[in-house]
Coordinates of C-alpha atoms in Angstrom, one line a residue:
X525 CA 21.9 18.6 41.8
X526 CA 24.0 21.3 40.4
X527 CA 21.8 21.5 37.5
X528 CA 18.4 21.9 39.0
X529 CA 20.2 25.0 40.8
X530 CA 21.8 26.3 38.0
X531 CA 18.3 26.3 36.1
X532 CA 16.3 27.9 39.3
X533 CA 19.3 30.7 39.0
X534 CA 18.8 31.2 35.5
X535 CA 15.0 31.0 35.8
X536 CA 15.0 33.5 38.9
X537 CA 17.9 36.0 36.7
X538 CA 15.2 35.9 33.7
X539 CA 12.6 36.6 36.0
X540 CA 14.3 39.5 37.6
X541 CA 16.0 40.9 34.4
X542 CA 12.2 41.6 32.8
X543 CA 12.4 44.0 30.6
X544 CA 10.1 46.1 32.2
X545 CA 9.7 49.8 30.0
X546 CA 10.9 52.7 32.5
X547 CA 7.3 54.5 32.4
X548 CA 6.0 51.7 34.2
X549 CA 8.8 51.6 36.6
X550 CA 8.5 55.4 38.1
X551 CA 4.7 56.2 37.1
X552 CA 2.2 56.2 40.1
X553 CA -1.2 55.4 40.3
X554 CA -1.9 59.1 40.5
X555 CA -3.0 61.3 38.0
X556 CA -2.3 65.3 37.3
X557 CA -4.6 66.7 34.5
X558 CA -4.8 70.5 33.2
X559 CA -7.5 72.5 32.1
X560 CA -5.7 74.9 29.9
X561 CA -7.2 78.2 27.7
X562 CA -6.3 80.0 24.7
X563 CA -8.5 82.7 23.9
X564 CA -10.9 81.7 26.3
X565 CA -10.9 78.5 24.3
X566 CA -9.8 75.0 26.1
X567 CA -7.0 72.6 24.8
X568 CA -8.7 69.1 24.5
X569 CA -6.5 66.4 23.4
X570 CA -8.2 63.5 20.9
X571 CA -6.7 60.0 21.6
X572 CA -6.5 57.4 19.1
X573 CA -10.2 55.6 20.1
X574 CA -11.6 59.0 19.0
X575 CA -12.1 60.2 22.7
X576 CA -10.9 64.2 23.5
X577 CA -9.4 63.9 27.0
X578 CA -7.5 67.0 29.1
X579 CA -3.7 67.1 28.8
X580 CA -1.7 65.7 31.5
X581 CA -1.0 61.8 33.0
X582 CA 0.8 60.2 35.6
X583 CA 2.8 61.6 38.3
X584 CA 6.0 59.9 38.7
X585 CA 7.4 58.7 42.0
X586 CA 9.8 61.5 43.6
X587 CA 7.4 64.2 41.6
X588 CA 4.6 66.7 43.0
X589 CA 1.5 66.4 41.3
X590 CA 2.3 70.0 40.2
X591 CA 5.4 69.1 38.1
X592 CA 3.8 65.9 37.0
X593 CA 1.8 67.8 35.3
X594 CA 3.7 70.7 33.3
X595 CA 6.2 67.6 32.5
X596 CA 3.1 65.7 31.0
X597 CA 1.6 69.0 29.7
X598 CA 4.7 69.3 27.9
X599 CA 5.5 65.8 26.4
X600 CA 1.9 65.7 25.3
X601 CA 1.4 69.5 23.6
X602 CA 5.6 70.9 23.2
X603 CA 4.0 73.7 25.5
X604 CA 5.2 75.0 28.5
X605 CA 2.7 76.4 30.7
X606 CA 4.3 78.0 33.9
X607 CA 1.6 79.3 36.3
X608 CA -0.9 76.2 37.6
X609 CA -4.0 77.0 39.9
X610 CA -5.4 73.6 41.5
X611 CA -8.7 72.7 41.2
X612 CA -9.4 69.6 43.3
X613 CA -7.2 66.6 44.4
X614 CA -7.8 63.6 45.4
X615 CA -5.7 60.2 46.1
X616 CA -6.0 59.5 42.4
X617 CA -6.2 62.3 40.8
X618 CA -5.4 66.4 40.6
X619 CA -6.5 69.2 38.2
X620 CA -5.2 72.1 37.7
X621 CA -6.7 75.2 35.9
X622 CA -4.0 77.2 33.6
X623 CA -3.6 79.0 30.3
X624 CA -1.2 79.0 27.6
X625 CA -0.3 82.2 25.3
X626 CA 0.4 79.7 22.1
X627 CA -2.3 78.0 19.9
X628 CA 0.7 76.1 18.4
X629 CA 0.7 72.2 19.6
X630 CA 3.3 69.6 18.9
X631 CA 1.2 66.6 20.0
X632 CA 2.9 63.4 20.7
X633 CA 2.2 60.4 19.9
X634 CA -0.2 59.7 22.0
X635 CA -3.2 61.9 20.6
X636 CA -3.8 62.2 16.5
X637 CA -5.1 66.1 16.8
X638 CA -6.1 68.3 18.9
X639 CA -8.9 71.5 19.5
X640 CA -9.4 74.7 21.0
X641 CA -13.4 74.7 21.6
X642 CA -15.7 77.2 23.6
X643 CA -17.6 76.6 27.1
X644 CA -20.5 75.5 24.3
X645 CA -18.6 73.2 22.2
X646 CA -16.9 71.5 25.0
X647 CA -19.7 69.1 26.0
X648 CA -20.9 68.2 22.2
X649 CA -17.3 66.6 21.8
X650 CA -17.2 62.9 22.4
X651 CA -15.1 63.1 25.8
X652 CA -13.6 60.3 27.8
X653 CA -14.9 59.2 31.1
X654 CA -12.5 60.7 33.2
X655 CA -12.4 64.0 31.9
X656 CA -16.4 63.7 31.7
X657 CA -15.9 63.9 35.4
X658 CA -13.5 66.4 35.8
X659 CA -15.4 69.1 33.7
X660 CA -18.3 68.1 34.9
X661 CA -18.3 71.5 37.6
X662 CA -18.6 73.5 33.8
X663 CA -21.3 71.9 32.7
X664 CA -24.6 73.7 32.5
X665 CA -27.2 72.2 34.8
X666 CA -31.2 72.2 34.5
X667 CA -32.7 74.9 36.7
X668 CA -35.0 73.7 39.4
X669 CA -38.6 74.4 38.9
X670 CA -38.2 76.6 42.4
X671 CA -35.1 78.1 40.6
X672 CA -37.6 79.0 37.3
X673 CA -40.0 80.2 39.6
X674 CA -37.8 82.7 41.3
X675 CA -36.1 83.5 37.1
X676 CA -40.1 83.9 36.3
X677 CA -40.5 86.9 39.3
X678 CA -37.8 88.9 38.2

């Protein structure tokens, strides 16, 4: 008898004492990303698979989306960017427009280079899903044929 609840206590202690890496511990579901210039250039981020993706991540518990992502911003480029405008938010996700006075990036880990590309260039680059959709306001659309009409009369 003492036995079986000696093993349930060590079972349940082993169980509890996970060794569970902090990140996951305080990071949220929700994300903070920045679109950040440098000459009028943006600061996209290549990850490992060969995707470019904005610079930011997850806010952590306790922390407004706003410092989630200059903390983020930071770990990921050694760049401190101090004034944010936000773009949109939503329950998963905020972006911010900013611009940085440095074209010197200390990447993390996390990314194996980095670029500063025009308006142009941006879409040509092999970007992840999600930031697919978050530039996607700055990406040039076909004109209407009622839109080329009215280009055609002036």
């Amino acid at each position: 008898y003492h036995f079986i609840i000696l093993n349930i206590y060590v079972n349940f202690n082993n169980l509890v004492n996970l060794d569970i890496p902090n990140s996951k511990k305080i990071d949220t579901n929700r994300v903070s990303k920045i679109i950040s210039t440098f000459n009028n250039k943006f600061l996209m981020l290549q990850k490992k698979n060969g995707q470019f993706e904005l610079p930011g991540g997850h806010i952590q518990r306790g922390e407004s989306p706003n410092n989630g992502a200059k903390r983020e911003f930071f770990e990921e480029t050694g760049v401190n960017i101090k004034k944010l405008n936000q773009i949109s938010s939503n329950s998963s996700r905020v972006l911010y427009r900013g611009y940085i006075n440095t074209s010197i990036i200390k990447l993390s880990s996390e990314h194996k280079s980095f670029r500063f590309v025009s308006e142009r260039e941006l879409f040509k680059l092999p970007l992840s899903k999600w930031s697919k959709k978050d530039l996607a306001f700055l990406k040039p659309r076909k004109k209407t044929p009622d839109e080329e009409e009215l280009d055609d009369e002036i």
